[in-house]
Amino acid sequence: MAELSNITEDKTILQQSCSAEFTEEVHGELIFLPAINIFFSLTAFLGNTLILVALHKEFSLHPASKLLYRNLAITDLCVGIIVEPLDVVAWISMLNEKWNICYFASLTNFMSGFLVCAVSLFTLAALSVDRLLALVLGLRYRQVVTLRRTYLIVAAMWILSIVFALCSLIYFWNPQSHVPSRLYGTVILVCLSISLFSYTKIFITLRRNHTGQPSQAVTLNTARYRKAVYSALWVQVTLVACYLPFFITAIIMASQRGRVSSSVWLASQFTATLVYLNSSFNPLLYGWKIREVRQAVKETLRQLFRLSS
């Protein structure tokens, strides 16, 4: 699709997308997007609700680690019940030419989406540090990484992400501003650098400790620790795979300096759907890779089936 000639540079992204001239070019695709995202919204809601119930019943995981997984599940749940429905409302309002609703839904979707995305990235970085501290501190881990300190870290994540989300709105009023793209880049770079350093340090340490003749107890503890590390790593890799296409399209949109083509905008909507899909994937990863969560989920489902029967 060619760039729309009648969209001027002084219009913001919201004014461009919530206009009849723009949506005429992508009308067919807009019919498909709401349907598939309603389905993903339901799966994210059901899956993460089940995971939160299972984590509440599970007591073998370290409380600090469980809190971080719970926080990640909450962000995925917010995607299912807030972010995706807002996007669906925006798309449907475009089809029905309800521009005021489109503008409000798109603006709220952008801010809430940036918020939960930032919290997810911060949480995954914290999980990688948590796994590193468990290895480095050994017996002192439970004394240093307490539930109270983890609550403070989680609260700081949300406060910082809210500030970032509010700052990112500058882009909608001033498409020439580089503040949002720099915020995107800073959050991604810092979180991924922390995670890369932590997992690299973990695998180097485990490789060094592999030499010698460890006792059976140490071998069992190491095997269990490896499973915990790989579980967190799987979640991180999946998130990066789902988020990366969207960040690429966001950078392309920012580089167009306010004159966004309909093809690039449409690509951003499909890659956003891939981001939403991550919130439906994560509950499956928890159940597949974390044995304690898998057992708690099975027990929860058994109880639900007993009640229904």
PDB file of C-alpha atoms in Angstrom:
ATOM      1  CA  MET A   1       0.000   0.000   0.000  1.00  0.00           C
ATOM      2  CA  ALA A   2       1.297   3.409  -0.886  1.00  0.00           C
ATOM      3  CA  GLU A   3       1.574   6.173   1.626  1.00  0.00           C
ATOM      4  CA  LEU A   4      -1.623   8.178   1.819  1.00  0.00           C
ATOM      5  CA  SER A   5      -1.033  11.483   0.130  1.00  0.00           C
ATOM      6  CA  ASN A   6      -3.827  13.297   1.945  1.00  0.00           C
ATOM      7  CA  ILE A   7      -2.397  12.619   5.427  1.00  0.00           C
ATOM      8  CA  THR A   8      -0.314  15.578   6.411  1.00  0.00           C
ATOM      9  CA  GLU A   9       2.688  15.774   8.643  1.00  0.00           C
ATOM     10  CA  ASP A  10       0.961  17.858  11.273  1.00  0.00           C
ATOM     11  CA  LYS A  11      -1.447  15.041  12.128  1.00  0.00           C
ATOM     12  CA  THR A  12      -0.594  12.731  15.000  1.00  0.00           C
ATOM     13  CA  ILE A  13      -0.603   8.942  14.728  1.00  0.00           C
ATOM     14  CA  LEU A  14      -4.004   8.778  16.409  1.00  0.00           C
ATOM     15  CA  GLN A  15      -5.500  11.363  14.071  1.00  0.00           C
ATOM     16  CA  GLN A  16      -4.147   9.428  11.112  1.00  0.00           C
ATOM     17  CA  SER A  17      -5.370   5.991  12.193  1.00  0.00           C
ATOM     18  CA  CYS A  18      -8.760   7.231  13.431  1.00  0.00           C
ATOM     19  CA  SER A  19      -9.813   8.719  10.106  1.00  0.00           C
ATOM     20  CA  ALA A  20     -11.925   7.540   7.196  1.00  0.00           C
ATOM     21  CA  GLU A  21      -9.141   8.204   4.662  1.00  0.00           C
ATOM     22  CA  PHE A  22      -6.750   5.914   6.497  1.00  0.00           C
ATOM     23  CA  THR A  23      -9.038   3.031   7.433  1.00  0.00           C
ATOM     24  CA  GLU A  24     -10.421   2.686   3.896  1.00  0.00           C
ATOM     25  CA  GLU A  25      -7.046   1.244   2.924  1.00  0.00           C
ATOM     26  CA  VAL A  26      -7.113  -1.455   5.611  1.00  0.00           C
ATOM     27  CA  HIS A  27     -10.850  -2.151   5.934  1.00  0.00           C
ATOM     28  CA  GLY A  28     -10.608  -5.849   5.017  1.00  0.00           C
ATOM     29  CA  GLU A  29      -7.815  -6.584   7.476  1.00  0.00           C
ATOM     30  CA  LEU A  30      -9.636  -4.744  10.276  1.00  0.00           C
ATOM     31  CA  ILE A  31     -12.478  -7.277  10.040  1.00  0.00           C
ATOM     32  CA  PHE A  32     -10.062 -10.134  10.752  1.00  0.00           C
ATOM     33  CA  LEU A  33      -8.084  -8.561  13.619  1.00  0.00           C
ATOM     34  CA  PRO A  34     -10.914  -8.149  16.188  1.00  0.00           C
ATOM     35  CA  ALA A  35     -12.091 -11.747  15.778  1.00  0.00           C
ATOM     36  CA  ILE A  36      -8.700 -13.347  16.421  1.00  0.00           C
ATOM     37  CA  ASN A  37      -7.898 -10.985  19.298  1.00  0.00           C
ATOM     38  CA  ILE A  38     -11.193 -11.720  21.069  1.00  0.00           C
ATOM     39  CA  PHE A  39     -10.122 -15.372  21.077  1.00  0.00           C
ATOM     40  CA  PHE A  40      -6.612 -14.523  22.382  1.00  0.00           C
ATOM     41  CA  SER A  41      -8.156 -12.293  25.041  1.00  0.00           C
ATOM     42  CA  LEU A  42     -10.256 -15.183  26.337  1.00  0.00           C
ATOM     43  CA  THR A  43      -7.328 -17.632  26.368  1.00  0.00           C
ATOM     44  CA  ALA A  44      -5.093 -15.115  28.163  1.00  0.00           C
ATOM     45  CA  PHE A  45      -7.789 -14.459  30.753  1.00  0.00           C
ATOM     46  CA  LEU A  46      -8.569 -18.133  31.420  1.00  0.00           C
ATOM     47  CA  GLY A  47      -4.957 -19.336  31.307  1.00  0.00           C
ATOM     48  CA  ASN A  48      -3.496 -16.693  33.590  1.00  0.00           C
ATOM     49  CA  THR A  49      -6.404 -16.870  36.022  1.00  0.00           C
ATOM     50  CA  LEU A  50      -5.724 -20.590  36.339  1.00  0.00           C
ATOM     51  CA  ILE A  51      -1.994 -19.946  36.843  1.00  0.00           C
ATOM     52  CA  LEU A  52      -2.672 -17.363  39.574  1.00  0.00           C
ATOM     53  CA  VAL A  53      -4.959 -19.794  41.389  1.00  0.00           C
ATOM     54  CA  ALA A  54      -2.337 -22.538  41.061  1.00  0.00           C
ATOM     55  CA  LEU A  55       0.457 -20.267  42.354  1.00  0.00           C
ATOM     56  CA  HIS A  56      -1.710 -19.349  45.332  1.00  0.00           C
ATOM     57  CA  LYS A  57      -2.004 -23.039  46.233  1.00  0.00           C
ATOM     58  CA  GLU A  58       1.645 -23.903  45.541  1.00  0.00           C
ATOM     59  CA  PHE A  59       4.027 -23.641  48.522  1.00  0.00           C
ATOM     60  CA  SER A  60       7.237 -25.375  47.430  1.00  0.00           C
ATOM     61  CA  LEU A  61       8.496 -22.474  45.301  1.00  0.00           C
ATOM     62  CA  HIS A  62      10.506 -19.824  47.122  1.00  0.00           C
ATOM     63  CA  PRO A  63       8.033 -16.999  48.017  1.00  0.00           C
ATOM     64  CA  ALA A  64      10.142 -14.325  46.292  1.00  0.00           C
ATOM     65  CA  SER A  65      10.348 -16.328  43.047  1.00  0.00           C
ATOM     66  CA  LYS A  66       6.647 -17.126  43.239  1.00  0.00           C
ATOM     67  CA  LEU A  67       5.852 -13.421  43.627  1.00  0.00           C
ATOM     68  CA  LEU A  68       7.783 -12.623  40.451  1.00  0.00           C
ATOM     69  CA  TYR A  69       5.965 -15.341  38.487  1.00  0.00           C
ATOM     70  CA  ARG A  70       2.688 -14.081  39.940  1.00  0.00           C
ATOM     71  CA  ASN A  71       3.534 -10.540  38.848  1.00  0.00           C
ATOM     72  CA  LEU A  72       4.266 -11.766  35.334  1.00  0.00           C
ATOM     73  CA  ALA A  73       0.957 -13.634  35.258  1.00  0.00           C
ATOM     74  CA  ILE A  74      -0.842 -10.474  36.415  1.00  0.00           C
ATOM     75  CA  THR A  75       0.631  -8.475  33.519  1.00  0.00           C
ATOM     76  CA  ASP A  76      -0.486 -11.211  31.105  1.00  0.00           C
ATOM     77  CA  LEU A  77      -3.937 -11.163  32.690  1.00  0.00           C
ATOM     78  CA  CYS A  78      -4.065  -7.364  32.206  1.00  0.00           C
ATOM     79  CA  VAL A  79      -3.302  -7.911  28.536  1.00  0.00           C
ATOM     80  CA  GLY A  80      -6.269 -10.268  28.271  1.00  0.00           C
ATOM     81  CA  ILE A  81      -8.805  -8.132  30.142  1.00  0.00           C
ATOM     82  CA  ILE A  82      -7.614  -4.569  29.387  1.00  0.00           C
ATOM     83  CA  VAL A  83      -5.131  -4.136  26.539  1.00  0.00           C
ATOM     84  CA  GLU A  84      -6.613  -6.541  23.981  1.00  0.00           C
ATOM     85  CA  PRO A  85     -10.256  -5.492  24.543  1.00  0.00           C
ATOM     86  CA  LEU A  86      -9.233  -1.847  24.082  1.00  0.00           C
ATOM     87  CA  ASP A  87      -7.569  -2.689  20.790  1.00  0.00           C
ATOM     88  CA  VAL A  88     -10.664  -4.610  19.690  1.00  0.00           C
ATOM     89  CA  VAL A  89     -12.843  -1.606  20.575  1.00  0.00           C
ATOM     90  CA  ALA A  90     -10.514   0.669  18.588  1.00  0.00           C
ATOM     91  CA  TRP A  91     -10.629  -1.571  15.513  1.00  0.00           C
ATOM     92  CA  ILE A  92     -14.414  -1.981  15.643  1.00  0.00           C
ATOM     93  CA  SER A  93     -14.878   1.780  16.093  1.00  0.00           C
ATOM     94  CA  MET A  94     -12.721   2.319  12.987  1.00  0.00           C
ATOM     95  CA  LEU A  95     -14.970  -0.005  10.991  1.00  0.00           C
ATOM     96  CA  ASN A  96     -18.054   1.851  12.246  1.00  0.00           C
ATOM     97  CA  GLU A  97     -16.447   5.304  11.898  1.00  0.00           C
ATOM     98  CA  LYS A  98     -16.840   6.147  15.588  1.00  0.00           C
ATOM     99  CA  TRP A  99     -13.779   8.365  15.672  1.00  0.00           C
ATOM    100  CA  ASN A 100     -14.098   9.683  19.238  1.00  0.00           C
ATOM    101  CA  ILE A 101     -14.303   6.128  20.581  1.00  0.00           C
ATOM    102  CA  CYS A 102     -11.433   5.120  18.309  1.00  0.00           C
ATOM    103  CA  TYR A 103      -9.249   7.951  19.603  1.00  0.00           C
ATOM    104  CA  PHE A 104      -9.935   7.238  23.281  1.00  0.00           C
ATOM    105  CA  ALA A 105      -9.563   3.438  22.941  1.00  0.00           C
ATOM    106  CA  SER A 106      -6.312   3.738  20.954  1.00  0.00           C
ATOM    107  CA  LEU A 107      -4.807   6.210  23.397  1.00  0.00           C
ATOM    108  CA  THR A 108      -5.732   4.099  26.435  1.00  0.00           C
ATOM    109  CA  ASN A 109      -4.552   0.935  24.688  1.00  0.00           C
ATOM    110  CA  PHE A 110      -1.169   2.459  23.901  1.00  0.00           C
ATOM    111  CA  MET A 111      -0.574   3.629  27.465  1.00  0.00           C
ATOM    112  CA  SER A 112      -1.763   0.397  29.127  1.00  0.00           C
ATOM    113  CA  GLY A 113       0.149  -1.705  26.597  1.00  0.00           C
ATOM    114  CA  PHE A 114       3.380   0.182  27.227  1.00  0.00           C
ATOM    115  CA  LEU A 115       2.804  -0.169  30.973  1.00  0.00           C
ATOM    116  CA  VAL A 116       2.357  -3.956  31.059  1.00  0.00           C
ATOM    117  CA  CYS A 117       5.108  -4.450  28.489  1.00  0.00           C
ATOM    118  CA  ALA A 118       7.588  -2.535  30.665  1.00  0.00           C
ATOM    119  CA  VAL A 119       6.518  -4.431  33.806  1.00  0.00           C
ATOM    120  CA  SER A 120       6.937  -7.758  31.968  1.00  0.00           C
ATOM    121  CA  LEU A 121      10.456  -6.857  30.840  1.00  0.00           C
ATOM    122  CA  PHE A 122      11.417  -5.652  34.326  1.00  0.00           C
ATOM    123  CA  THR A 123       9.992  -8.829  35.878  1.00  0.00           C
ATOM    124  CA  LEU A 124      11.917 -11.114  33.533  1.00  0.00           C
ATOM    125  CA  ALA A 125      15.116  -9.226  34.324  1.00  0.00           C
ATOM    126  CA  ALA A 126      14.347  -9.617  38.044  1.00  0.00           C
ATOM    127  CA  LEU A 127      13.742 -13.361  37.555  1.00  0.00           C
ATOM    128  CA  SER A 128      17.152 -13.750  35.916  1.00  0.00           C
ATOM    129  CA  VAL A 129      18.805 -11.898  38.811  1.00  0.00           C
ATOM    130  CA  ASP A 130      16.817 -14.032  41.272  1.00  0.00           C
ATOM    131  CA  ARG A 131      18.153 -17.224  39.694  1.00  0.00           C
ATOM    132  CA  LEU A 132      21.701 -15.828  39.734  1.00  0.00           C
ATOM    133  CA  LEU A 133      21.468 -14.884  43.412  1.00  0.00           C
ATOM    134  CA  ALA A 134      20.149 -18.358  44.249  1.00  0.00           C
ATOM    135  CA  LEU A 135      23.315 -19.789  42.733  1.00  0.00           C
ATOM    136  CA  VAL A 136      25.817 -17.268  44.072  1.00  0.00           C
ATOM    137  CA  LEU A 137      24.457 -16.848  47.612  1.00  0.00           C
ATOM    138  CA  GLY A 138      23.726 -20.497  48.295  1.00  0.00           C
ATOM    139  CA  LEU A 139      22.384 -20.923  51.836  1.00  0.00           C
ATOM    140  CA  ARG A 140      22.256 -17.137  52.329  1.00  0.00           C
ATOM    141  CA  TYR A 141      19.799 -16.760  49.430  1.00  0.00           C
ATOM    142  CA  ARG A 142      16.637 -16.998  51.543  1.00  0.00           C
ATOM    143  CA  GLN A 143      18.025 -14.504  54.044  1.00  0.00           C
ATOM    144  CA  VAL A 144      18.971 -11.919  51.407  1.00  0.00           C
ATOM    145  CA  VAL A 145      16.123 -12.376  48.885  1.00  0.00           C
ATOM    146  CA  THR A 146      13.162 -11.908  51.210  1.00  0.00           C
ATOM    147  CA  LEU A 147       9.495 -11.531  50.313  1.00  0.00           C
ATOM    148  CA  ARG A 148       9.403  -7.984  51.708  1.00  0.00           C
ATOM    149  CA  ARG A 149      12.319  -6.843  49.534  1.00  0.00           C
ATOM    150  CA  THR A 150      10.777  -8.488  46.493  1.00  0.00           C
ATOM    151  CA  TYR A 151       7.488  -6.664  47.122  1.00  0.00           C
ATOM    152  CA  LEU A 152       9.416  -3.380  47.184  1.00  0.00           C
ATOM    153  CA  ILE A 153      11.121  -4.263  43.889  1.00  0.00           C
ATOM    154  CA  VAL A 154       7.796  -5.188  42.262  1.00  0.00           C
ATOM    155  CA  ALA A 155       6.216  -1.927  43.475  1.00  0.00           C
ATOM    156  CA  ALA A 156       9.171   0.008  42.021  1.00  0.00           C
ATOM    157  CA  MET A 157       8.677  -1.789  38.685  1.00  0.00           C
ATOM    158  CA  TRP A 158       5.049  -0.681  38.478  1.00  0.00           C
ATOM    159  CA  ILE A 159       5.762   2.904  39.535  1.00  0.00           C
ATOM    160  CA  LEU A 160       8.617   3.263  37.034  1.00  0.00           C
ATOM    161  CA  SER A 161       6.536   1.657  34.266  1.00  0.00           C
ATOM    162  CA  ILE A 162       3.627   4.035  34.957  1.00  0.00           C
ATOM    163  CA  VAL A 163       5.995   6.999  34.631  1.00  0.00           C
ATOM    164  CA  PHE A 164       7.373   5.595  31.355  1.00  0.00           C
ATOM    165  CA  ALA A 165       3.852   4.994  30.021  1.00  0.00           C
ATOM    166  CA  LEU A 166       2.828   8.573  30.768  1.00  0.00           C
ATOM    167  CA  CYS A 167       5.989   9.912  29.113  1.00  0.00           C
ATOM    168  CA  SER A 168       5.375   7.755  26.031  1.00  0.00           C
ATOM    169  CA  LEU A 169       2.115   9.613  25.350  1.00  0.00           C
ATOM    170  CA  ILE A 170       4.212  12.533  24.127  1.00  0.00           C
ATOM    171  CA  TYR A 171       4.457  10.659  20.815  1.00  0.00           C
ATOM    172  CA  PHE A 172       0.726  10.973  20.194  1.00  0.00           C
ATOM    173  CA  TRP A 173       0.771  14.755  20.571  1.00  0.00           C
ATOM    174  CA  ASN A 174       4.173  15.303  19.003  1.00  0.00           C
ATOM    175  CA  PRO A 175       5.143  12.633  16.448  1.00  0.00           C
ATOM    176  CA  GLN A 176       8.510  14.373  15.944  1.00  0.00           C
ATOM    177  CA  SER A 177       9.519  13.650  19.554  1.00  0.00           C
ATOM    178  CA  HIS A 178      12.214  11.050  20.154  1.00  0.00           C
ATOM    179  CA  VAL A 179      11.300  10.570  23.829  1.00  0.00           C
ATOM    180  CA  PRO A 180       9.059   7.461  23.374  1.00  0.00           C
ATOM    181  CA  SER A 181      11.497   5.641  21.076  1.00  0.00           C
ATOM    182  CA  ARG A 182      14.333   6.365  23.502  1.00  0.00           C
ATOM    183  CA  LEU A 183      12.209   5.045  26.355  1.00  0.00           C
ATOM    184  CA  TYR A 184      11.477   1.881  24.344  1.00  0.00           C
ATOM    185  CA  GLY A 185      15.160   1.442  23.621  1.00  0.00           C
ATOM    186  CA  THR A 186      16.286   2.139  27.173  1.00  0.00           C
ATOM    187  CA  VAL A 187      13.828  -0.303  28.780  1.00  0.00           C
ATOM    188  CA  ILE A 188      14.627  -3.061  26.283  1.00  0.00           C
ATOM    189  CA  LEU A 189      18.397  -2.544  26.413  1.00  0.00           C
ATOM    190  CA  VAL A 190      18.626  -2.397  30.208  1.00  0.00           C
ATOM    191  CA  CYS A 191      16.350  -5.400  30.832  1.00  0.00           C
ATOM    192  CA  LEU A 192      17.882  -7.613  28.159  1.00  0.00           C
ATOM    193  CA  SER A 193      21.418  -6.668  29.238  1.00  0.00           C
ATOM    194  CA  ILE A 194      20.630  -7.624  32.843  1.00  0.00           C
ATOM    195  CA  SER A 195      19.110 -10.924  31.732  1.00  0.00           C
ATOM    196  CA  LEU A 196      21.983 -11.707  29.340  1.00  0.00           C
ATOM    197  CA  PHE A 197      24.575 -11.009  32.035  1.00  0.00           C
ATOM    198  CA  SER A 198      22.707 -13.078  34.642  1.00  0.00           C
ATOM    199  CA  TYR A 199      22.169 -16.159  32.470  1.00  0.00           C
ATOM    200  CA  THR A 200      25.715 -16.000  31.085  1.00  0.00           C
ATOM    201  CA  LYS A 201      27.095 -15.857  34.635  1.00  0.00           C
ATOM    202  CA  ILE A 202      24.811 -18.741  35.655  1.00  0.00           C
ATOM    203  CA  PHE A 203      25.900 -21.059  32.850  1.00  0.00           C
ATOM    204  CA  ILE A 204      29.598 -20.238  33.336  1.00  0.00           C
ATOM    205  CA  THR A 205      29.312 -20.972  37.063  1.00  0.00           C
ATOM    206  CA  LEU A 206      27.399 -24.216  36.465  1.00  0.00           C
ATOM    207  CA  ARG A 207      30.003 -25.313  33.932  1.00  0.00           C
ATOM    208  CA  ARG A 208      32.810 -24.705  36.432  1.00  0.00           C
ATOM    209  CA  ASN A 209      30.952 -26.536  39.191  1.00  0.00           C
ATOM    210  CA  HIS A 210      30.383 -29.504  36.884  1.00  0.00           C
ATOM    211  CA  THR A 211      33.986 -30.610  37.349  1.00  0.00           C
ATOM    212  CA  GLY A 212      34.963 -32.705  40.369  1.00  0.00           C
ATOM    213  CA  GLN A 213      32.957 -35.374  42.193  1.00  0.00           C
ATOM    214  CA  PRO A 214      29.895 -33.706  43.735  1.00  0.00           C
ATOM    215  CA  SER A 215      27.782 -35.605  46.245  1.00  0.00           C
ATOM    216  CA  GLN A 216      24.389 -37.031  45.353  1.00  0.00           C
ATOM    217  CA  ALA A 217      22.606 -34.268  47.316  1.00  0.00           C
ATOM    218  CA  VAL A 218      24.527 -31.557  45.450  1.00  0.00           C
ATOM    219  CA  THR A 219      23.768 -33.278  42.136  1.00  0.00           C
ATOM    220  CA  LEU A 220      20.034 -33.343  42.909  1.00  0.00           C
ATOM    221  CA  ASN A 221      20.044 -29.684  43.984  1.00  0.00           C
ATOM    222  CA  THR A 222      21.947 -28.682  40.850  1.00  0.00           C
ATOM    223  CA  ALA A 223      19.515 -30.595  38.634  1.00  0.00           C
ATOM    224  CA  ARG A 224      16.554 -28.883  40.286  1.00  0.00           C
ATOM    225  CA  TYR A 225      18.242 -25.491  39.965  1.00  0.00           C
ATOM    226  CA  ARG A 226      18.928 -26.099  36.264  1.00  0.00           C
ATOM    227  CA  LYS A 227      15.235 -26.799  35.699  1.00  0.00           C
ATOM    228  CA  ALA A 228      14.311 -23.541  37.436  1.00  0.00           C
ATOM    229  CA  VAL A 229      16.816 -21.611  35.311  1.00  0.00           C
ATOM    230  CA  TYR A 230      15.623 -23.167  32.056  1.00  0.00           C
ATOM    231  CA  SER A 231      12.004 -22.465  33.016  1.00  0.00           C
ATOM    232  CA  ALA A 232      12.731 -18.749  33.469  1.00  0.00           C
ATOM    233  CA  LEU A 233      14.853 -18.702  30.320  1.00  0.00           C
ATOM    234  CA  TRP A 234      12.079 -20.271  28.220  1.00  0.00           C
ATOM    235  CA  VAL A 235       9.662 -17.560  29.344  1.00  0.00           C
ATOM    236  CA  GLN A 236      12.219 -14.878  28.492  1.00  0.00           C
ATOM    237  CA  VAL A 237      13.037 -16.244  25.042  1.00  0.00           C
ATOM    238  CA  THR A 238       9.348 -16.588  24.176  1.00  0.00           C
ATOM    239  CA  LEU A 239       8.664 -13.001  25.210  1.00  0.00           C
ATOM    240  CA  VAL A 240      11.554 -11.670  23.111  1.00  0.00           C
ATOM    241  CA  ALA A 241      10.396 -13.689  20.090  1.00  0.00           C
ATOM    242  CA  CYS A 242       6.849 -12.302  20.402  1.00  0.00           C
ATOM    243  CA  TYR A 243       7.838  -8.712  21.199  1.00  0.00           C
ATOM    244  CA  LEU A 244      10.722  -8.202  18.765  1.00  0.00           C
ATOM    245  CA  PRO A 245       8.634  -7.807  15.544  1.00  0.00           C
ATOM    246  CA  PHE A 246       6.468  -5.182  17.246  1.00  0.00           C
ATOM    247  CA  PHE A 247       9.481  -3.194  18.435  1.00  0.00           C
ATOM    248  CA  ILE A 248      10.911  -3.251  14.920  1.00  0.00           C
ATOM    249  CA  THR A 249       7.685  -1.872  13.443  1.00  0.00           C
ATOM    250  CA  ALA A 250       7.514   0.724  16.256  1.00  0.00           C
ATOM    251  CA  ILE A 251      11.010   1.927  15.321  1.00  0.00           C
ATOM    252  CA  ILE A 252       9.985   2.114  11.651  1.00  0.00           C
ATOM    253  CA  MET A 253       6.890   4.135  12.579  1.00  0.00           C
ATOM    254  CA  ALA A 254       8.998   6.517  14.662  1.00  0.00           C
ATOM    255  CA  SER A 255      11.458   6.939  11.783  1.00  0.00           C
ATOM    256  CA  GLN A 256       8.649   8.065   9.463  1.00  0.00           C
ATOM    257  CA  ARG A 257       8.322  11.225  11.581  1.00  0.00           C
ATOM    258  CA  GLY A 258       4.561  11.493  11.626  1.00  0.00           C
ATOM    259  CA  ARG A 259       3.851  10.365   8.051  1.00  0.00           C
ATOM    260  CA  VAL A 260       2.917   6.724   8.711  1.00  0.00           C
ATOM    261  CA  SER A 261       1.941   4.574   5.746  1.00  0.00           C
ATOM    262  CA  SER A 262      -1.092   2.328   6.035  1.00  0.00           C
ATOM    263  CA  SER A 263       1.072  -0.753   5.383  1.00  0.00           C
ATOM    264  CA  VAL A 264       3.424   0.042   8.282  1.00  0.00           C
ATOM    265  CA  TRP A 265       0.484   0.825  10.571  1.00  0.00           C
ATOM    266  CA  LEU A 266      -1.163  -2.471   9.634  1.00  0.00           C
ATOM    267  CA  ALA A 267       2.096  -4.320  10.287  1.00  0.00           C
ATOM    268  CA  SER A 268       2.198  -2.755  13.758  1.00  0.00           C
ATOM    269  CA  GLN A 269      -1.314  -4.058  14.466  1.00  0.00           C
ATOM    270  CA  PHE A 270      -0.473  -7.628  13.414  1.00  0.00           C
ATOM    271  CA  THR A 271       2.775  -7.602  15.407  1.00  0.00           C
ATOM    272  CA  ALA A 272       0.815  -6.241  18.385  1.00  0.00           C
ATOM    273  CA  THR A 273      -1.400  -9.313  18.055  1.00  0.00           C
ATOM    274  CA  LEU A 274       1.760 -11.439  18.298  1.00  0.00           C
ATOM    275  CA  VAL A 275       2.616  -9.583  21.526  1.00  0.00           C
ATOM    276  CA  TYR A 276      -0.852 -10.412  22.877  1.00  0.00           C
ATOM    277  CA  LEU A 277      -0.349 -14.041  21.907  1.00  0.00           C
ATOM    278  CA  ASN A 278       2.594 -14.174  24.330  1.00  0.00           C
ATOM    279  CA  SER A 279       0.139 -13.682  27.206  1.00  0.00           C
ATOM    280  CA  SER A 280      -1.660 -16.854  26.107  1.00  0.00           C
ATOM    281  CA  PHE A 281       1.618 -18.763  25.645  1.00  0.00           C
ATOM    282  CA  ASN A 282       3.020 -18.068  29.115  1.00  0.00           C
ATOM    283  CA  PRO A 283       0.464 -20.139  31.087  1.00  0.00           C
ATOM    284  CA  LEU A 284       1.333 -23.092  28.848  1.00  0.00           C
ATOM    285  CA  LEU A 285       5.035 -22.543  29.547  1.00  0.00           C
ATOM    286  CA  TYR A 286       4.463 -22.400  33.306  1.00  0.00           C
ATOM    287  CA  GLY A 287       2.535 -25.657  33.205  1.00  0.00           C
ATOM    288  CA  TRP A 288       5.056 -27.326  30.915  1.00  0.00           C
ATOM    289  CA  LYS A 289       8.359 -26.216  32.441  1.00  0.00           C
ATOM    290  CA  ILE A 290       7.584 -25.702  36.166  1.00  0.00           C
ATOM    291  CA  ARG A 291       6.669 -29.016  37.782  1.00  0.00           C
ATOM    292  CA  GLU A 292       5.231 -27.472  40.954  1.00  0.00           C
ATOM    293  CA  VAL A 293       2.921 -25.204  38.959  1.00  0.00           C
ATOM    294  CA  ARG A 294       1.907 -28.073  36.692  1.00  0.00           C
ATOM    295  CA  GLN A 295       0.867 -30.175  39.684  1.00  0.00           C
ATOM    296  CA  ALA A 296      -1.055 -27.260  41.216  1.00  0.00           C
ATOM    297  CA  VAL A 297      -2.851 -26.634  37.906  1.00  0.00           C
ATOM    298  CA  LYS A 298      -3.840 -30.307  37.659  1.00  0.00           C
ATOM    299  CA  GLU A 299      -5.185 -30.264  41.191  1.00  0.00           C
ATOM    300  CA  THR A 300      -7.125 -27.052  40.513  1.00  0.00           C
ATOM    301  CA  LEU A 301      -8.661 -28.539  37.370  1.00  0.00           C
ATOM    302  CA  ARG A 302      -9.612 -31.708  39.259  1.00  0.00           C
ATOM    303  CA  GLN A 303     -11.395 -29.595  41.882  1.00  0.00           C
ATOM    304  CA  LEU A 304     -13.227 -27.632  39.199  1.00  0.00           C
ATOM    305  CA  PHE A 305     -14.363 -30.833  37.475  1.00  0.00           C
ATOM    306  CA  ARG A 306     -15.565 -32.226  40.802  1.00  0.00           C
ATOM    307  CA  LEU A 307     -17.586 -29.078  41.464  1.00  0.00           C
ATOM    308  CA  SER A 308     -19.074 -29.093  37.972  1.00  0.00           C
ATOM    309  CA  SER A 309     -20.047 -32.749  38.239  1.00  0.00           C
TER     310      SER A 309
END
